[in-house]
């Protein structure tokens, strides 16, 4: 039997505008506690999806992250929380400048135009944002607080300037961000990128290295791999600093080593060729050779330089270092396999136990001396360094000790001599935040010929970007702001003399390191964020975003949070309590790109299948953290499922919820329970599979007896539609309406699984006393032996049959039989 509604086509577009209007009128997505404490007792839940960069319209990747974030926000709302699901734009950054150069626009109008397009797309996708939070990092009202924080950091010695190697394109005559260097070449013009030393601004994140590690204890709800990546990036090594005297030089040189136990095996000494130290140590007769080598080194990137398989090269500097433990003379070399900015930029080379040192020794014909016996063959013969633990050999008074004891003993001896100590070293570098770019936050510093660096007084913030009179295309290595001559010239705040503004702008990671603090009150003017908003909503309960931000963005946000905490501005040290990563949307096994011609256009997908089917497809394809290959999924399958839900809702004729067929109710409540558990575990794809299963169960019931009039069918269909609203919000409203209910389904909450309906059917257990049947019990099929024994012994009938006799034994065969054997 089919009802007439079965023939109506499901139109995924028909009612979207209607529901958007209803949601807006009823303010269903507005957090009630945003502006004042409403005291309704609901727990607050702050669900933040990483904010978008307005590079154009929303793309498939956006649709995925916001579908995930929206499902989690809607679930939290349905289960009784006061939810804040905010939105803003990460609207500074380089693509705006490149696009502006190509199209002869200004970066601002390109950016704000894209923001409007994206905002409209978000609306049409039905994402449940509270639009009152909306902020744009390129607004002066926002970026003034970047400047305010910069000044705070500057005052505290956490912001400073120093010369640092940067990527330089000799053709475009400009500094490039790391992201603009593609395989060693300039992204724009393809020229080979060079390294140059330029004066740059830094945030001293290294001062927080240990705390960034320690506080990971609080991040139990973060993915393990993200924590691992952060730990590796911080790169804590324990070892020793050892001091080497240089022959004919007053100042000694320090090295960092993780293996002080191998000190007797040092046969030469290497300094980073591009470190000042190398230049300093170079003997006059070696200078020509050294400088020729340096030119070659400069061209290589750090990654190339550290590659294990790179042939080792270097030059002898004509000097000797003295090994502090045995007085041996070690020749000093400069090489590019030692990095200038790690440790001290100098190493004691132990070729027997470090492969890079061994390769260098072989290349230069230097001696190899084994000092740790690991049980493996002698590296001098095999060419394979032995890096493992073992017993010290050839190590003077320390010979015979094992690696661990030997380390401690040699450090103690160096300490006694005043030539070394145990130390910790971090791979983490300070955060290079200056960019020689236009579309970013101006650095609030004024350079005065007499006073030097002078901070812009707080009352003069924001330092606004000039809107005209600048040349966007960098020329002769001049940053765009250097061409804004009117803007540039300012009186010195200290002496009043002629001075000039700093022409660098901030890395956009600065903008995104604290935006989530401002959302609760984005118009706040007394500080970067409203302390009341912080008290109500922060830290972020649930943060959703791509794995590509696993390291830098999250590390910077954690760092800034700690800095603000230490100044008494925040009551917590970690900003994100729970982190959910999403994978990428790819096509035929490859990242989507214009050049590959495999771009899937989101708007076309929405036009073809409707917003709900696109969202369901994204979430059903796999766990949130996996990549989705759009070639393998089926939005038309999602459309079919949603159409079945709609048809089912139209077929229900029972008018009151509750009761009805017990068996159907049991199935429904078991599926509600399973879906709830899956949602709590963020297993969204499996949760959707359960809802599909529920649809099938209900369809069968509707087609059977008692059929459409069964109140249990109505109960099940209403539960289905309520749960569906997390994933397919428009269809859920359509279904709710078809069920004869009034909008909005969102206001009816998540269905509750009744515990007594969750008992999976029961079996009859026979209880005997001395082999005679005395009672029958209805029990769960998976009841434990202990529970069954206790239940049987509690039976009044068993008690009566025993007539006071003591029990000799109880034989339990769960779930069907218990035999109680009395004492004779
Ligand atoms: C002697 C030695 C013997 C080392 C041995 C290792 C094994 P991690 O663990 O990554 O911290 N090193 C120190 N500074 C360096 C630099 N600027 N560039 C390249 N290498 C550098 O690595 C620390 C080890 O890397 C240090 O310990 C040093 O070599 C090298 F059997 O010292 B070792
Ligand atoms: Zn001055």
XYZ file of N, CA, C and O in Angstrom, residues 10 638-652 691-692 694-696 698-699 717 720-722 724 728 731-732 734-736 738-739:
144
model
N 10.781 14.648 -3.909
C 11.402 15.432 -2.839
C 12.177 16.549 -3.501
O 13.066 16.307 -4.324
N 22.529 10.272 -1.035
C 22.043 11.053 0.103
C 20.669 11.649 -0.223
O 19.765 11.668 0.631
N 20.495 12.119 -1.453
C 19.196 12.673 -1.854
C 18.111 11.601 -1.703
O 17.026 11.862 -1.182
N 18.442 10.380 -2.130
C 17.445 9.294 -2.051
C 17.060 9.024 -0.603
O 15.883 8.813 -0.295
N 18.040 9.011 0.272
C 17.734 8.755 1.673
C 16.820 9.866 2.235
O 15.789 9.590 2.856
N 17.189 11.115 1.955
C 16.402 12.231 2.497
C 14.977 12.186 1.924
O 14.001 12.469 2.632
N 14.852 11.778 0.654
C 13.516 11.653 0.066
C 12.709 10.567 0.781
O 11.499 10.709 0.999
N 13.379 9.484 1.168
C 12.686 8.411 1.894
C 12.192 8.914 3.251
O 11.104 8.562 3.701
N 13.020 9.734 3.893
C 12.612 10.274 5.195
C 11.354 11.124 5.026
O 10.386 11.013 5.795
N 11.364 11.960 4.002
C 10.225 12.846 3.765
C 8.952 12.037 3.468
O 7.867 12.314 3.977
N 9.109 11.003 2.644
C 7.962 10.176 2.297
C 7.417 9.481 3.539
O 6.216 9.439 3.790
N 8.343 8.989 4.347
C 7.947 8.309 5.579
C 7.158 9.265 6.476
O 6.078 8.931 6.992
N 7.664 10.475 6.638
C 6.996 11.448 7.512
C 5.574 11.699 7.013
O 4.628 11.839 7.797
N 5.415 11.727 5.682
C 4.090 11.962 5.118
C 3.148 10.780 5.284
O 1.921 10.936 5.241
N 3.711 9.602 5.482
C 2.882 8.401 5.592
C 2.333 8.167 6.992
O 1.435 7.359 7.184
N 2.924 8.828 7.966
C 2.494 8.594 9.349
C 1.105 9.191 9.549
O 0.877 10.365 9.254
N 20.965 6.348 11.616
C 19.724 7.029 11.219
C 19.170 6.417 9.928
O 17.956 6.327 9.751
N 20.061 5.988 9.055
C 19.601 5.318 7.838
C 18.929 3.991 8.210
O 17.895 3.625 7.643
N 17.474 3.350 11.017
C 16.183 3.688 11.625
C 15.134 3.958 10.537
O 13.967 3.554 10.665
N 15.559 4.628 9.472
C 14.636 4.904 8.372
C 14.087 3.596 7.792
O 12.888 3.468 7.528
N 14.978 2.639 7.622
C 14.570 1.342 7.066
C 13.608 0.616 8.005
O 12.575 0.075 7.576
N 11.614 1.920 10.172
C 10.323 2.619 10.190
C 9.562 2.386 8.888
O 8.334 2.252 8.878
N 10.307 2.343 7.796
C 9.652 2.091 6.500
C 8.951 0.727 6.518
O 7.803 0.598 6.119
N 9.341 8.193 13.902
C 9.568 9.164 12.821
C 9.930 10.533 13.408
O 10.793 11.234 12.878
N 13.506 10.346 14.520
C 14.396 10.359 13.353
C 14.614 11.790 12.860
O 15.741 12.229 12.626
N 13.516 12.514 12.713
C 13.594 13.861 12.165
C 14.341 14.794 13.124
O 15.133 15.646 12.704
N 14.129 14.606 14.409
C 14.838 15.449 15.385
C 16.339 15.209 15.315
O 17.136 16.149 15.328
N 17.963 13.942 12.777
C 18.409 14.326 11.432
C 18.744 15.820 11.342
O 19.542 16.237 10.512
N 20.951 17.373 8.319
C 20.156 17.808 7.169
C 19.038 18.708 7.701
O 17.871 18.306 7.752
N 15.719 19.466 5.515
C 14.871 18.286 5.353
C 14.187 17.942 6.672
O 13.023 17.519 6.693
N 14.903 18.116 7.769
C 14.320 17.810 9.075
C 13.103 18.709 9.336
O 12.065 18.239 9.829
N 11.227 20.107 7.008
C 10.180 19.631 6.090
C 9.470 18.419 6.688
O 8.241 18.319 6.667
N 10.270 17.487 7.202
C 9.704 16.261 7.763
C 8.833 16.554 8.982
O 7.749 15.994 9.155
N 9.312 17.437 9.804
C 8.581 17.820 11.023
C 7.217 18.408 10.654
O 6.200 18.091 11.258
N 5.599 17.829 7.852
C 4.770 16.740 7.324
C 4.174 15.876 8.419
O 3.119 15.280 8.255
N 4.877 15.811 9.521
C 4.358 15.052 10.660
C 3.261 15.848 11.388
O 2.754 15.422 12.422
